[in-house]
């Protein structure tokens, strides 16, 4: 897509900031929504966790 725009005469500039922001947001979302349930599950008694489907 970018090559096609350049061939049509449009200047294209790349920036790494949006890529880093997207990666950072995805990483933090995965970390928060993965860590919190795991932490909660780690504090449960295994017998109680298995009994309370």
PDB file of C-alpha atoms in Angstrom:
ATOM      1  CA  UNK A   1       0.000   0.000   0.000  1.00  0.00           C
ATOM      2  CA  UNK A   2       2.782   2.405   0.908  1.00  0.00           C
ATOM      3  CA  UNK A   3       4.708   1.666  -2.260  1.00  0.00           C
ATOM      4  CA  UNK A   4       1.606   2.388  -4.308  1.00  0.00           C
ATOM      5  CA  UNK A   5       1.130   5.744  -2.569  1.00  0.00           C
ATOM      6  CA  UNK A   6       4.768   6.648  -3.186  1.00  0.00           C
ATOM      7  CA  UNK A   7       4.428   5.796  -6.891  1.00  0.00           C
ATOM      8  CA  UNK A   8       1.443   8.134  -7.095  1.00  0.00           C
ATOM      9  CA  UNK A   9       3.607  10.985  -5.786  1.00  0.00           C
ATOM     10  CA  UNK A  10       2.536  11.062  -2.151  1.00  0.00           C
ATOM     11  CA  UNK A  11       5.322  11.387   0.394  1.00  0.00           C
ATOM     12  CA  UNK A  12       5.184   8.751   3.124  1.00  0.00           C
ATOM     13  CA  UNK A  13       6.903   9.118   6.468  1.00  0.00           C
ATOM     14  CA  UNK A  14       7.301   6.258   8.934  1.00  0.00           C
ATOM     15  CA  UNK A  15       7.370   6.748  12.679  1.00  0.00           C
ATOM     16  CA  UNK A  16       8.097   4.151  15.308  1.00  0.00           C
ATOM     17  CA  UNK A  17       6.075   5.912  18.023  1.00  0.00           C
ATOM     18  CA  UNK A  18       2.655   4.508  16.989  1.00  0.00           C
ATOM     19  CA  UNK A  19       4.128   1.016  16.783  1.00  0.00           C
ATOM     20  CA  UNK A  20       5.671   1.302  20.245  1.00  0.00           C
ATOM     21  CA  UNK A  21       2.451   2.739  21.707  1.00  0.00           C
ATOM     22  CA  UNK A  22       0.353  -0.075  20.212  1.00  0.00           C
ATOM     23  CA  UNK A  23       2.777  -2.712  21.478  1.00  0.00           C
ATOM     24  CA  UNK A  24       2.892  -1.090  24.923  1.00  0.00           C
ATOM     25  CA  UNK A  25      -0.902  -0.943  25.197  1.00  0.00           C
ATOM     26  CA  UNK A  26      -1.296  -4.549  24.077  1.00  0.00           C
ATOM     27  CA  UNK A  27       1.435  -5.685  26.463  1.00  0.00           C
ATOM     28  CA  UNK A  28      -0.063  -3.850  29.447  1.00  0.00           C
ATOM     29  CA  UNK A  29      -3.562  -5.146  28.659  1.00  0.00           C
ATOM     30  CA  UNK A  30      -2.279  -8.715  28.504  1.00  0.00           C
ATOM     31  CA  UNK A  31      -0.268  -8.255  31.665  1.00  0.00           C
ATOM     32  CA  UNK A  32      -3.131  -6.779  33.682  1.00  0.00           C
ATOM     33  CA  UNK A  33      -5.881  -9.123  32.479  1.00  0.00           C
ATOM     34  CA  UNK A  34      -3.596 -12.136  32.737  1.00  0.00           C
ATOM     35  CA  UNK A  35      -1.954 -11.321  36.063  1.00  0.00           C
ATOM     36  CA  UNK A  36      -5.033 -10.392  38.087  1.00  0.00           C
ATOM     37  CA  UNK A  37      -6.979 -13.664  37.563  1.00  0.00           C
ATOM     38  CA  UNK A  38      -3.796 -15.690  38.056  1.00  0.00           C
ATOM     39  CA  UNK A  39      -3.081 -13.871  41.308  1.00  0.00           C
ATOM     40  CA  UNK A  40      -6.638 -14.466  42.513  1.00  0.00           C
ATOM     41  CA  UNK A  41      -6.421 -18.159  41.592  1.00  0.00           C
ATOM     42  CA  UNK A  42      -3.062 -18.527  43.323  1.00  0.00           C
ATOM     43  CA  UNK A  43      -4.555 -17.399  46.623  1.00  0.00           C
ATOM     44  CA  UNK A  44      -7.413 -19.931  46.509  1.00  0.00           C
ATOM     45  CA  UNK A  45      -7.347 -23.209  48.331  1.00  0.00           C
ATOM     46  CA  UNK A  46      -7.240 -25.955  45.636  1.00  0.00           C
ATOM     47  CA  UNK A  47     -10.086 -27.916  47.245  1.00  0.00           C
ATOM     48  CA  UNK A  48     -12.330 -24.831  47.353  1.00  0.00           C
ATOM     49  CA  UNK A  49     -11.398 -23.859  43.782  1.00  0.00           C
ATOM     50  CA  UNK A  50     -12.271 -27.307  42.430  1.00  0.00           C
ATOM     51  CA  UNK A  51     -15.524 -27.488  44.404  1.00  0.00           C
ATOM     52  CA  UNK A  52     -16.843 -24.123  43.209  1.00  0.00           C
ATOM     53  CA  UNK A  53     -17.112 -24.619  39.445  1.00  0.00           C
TER      54      UNK A  53
END
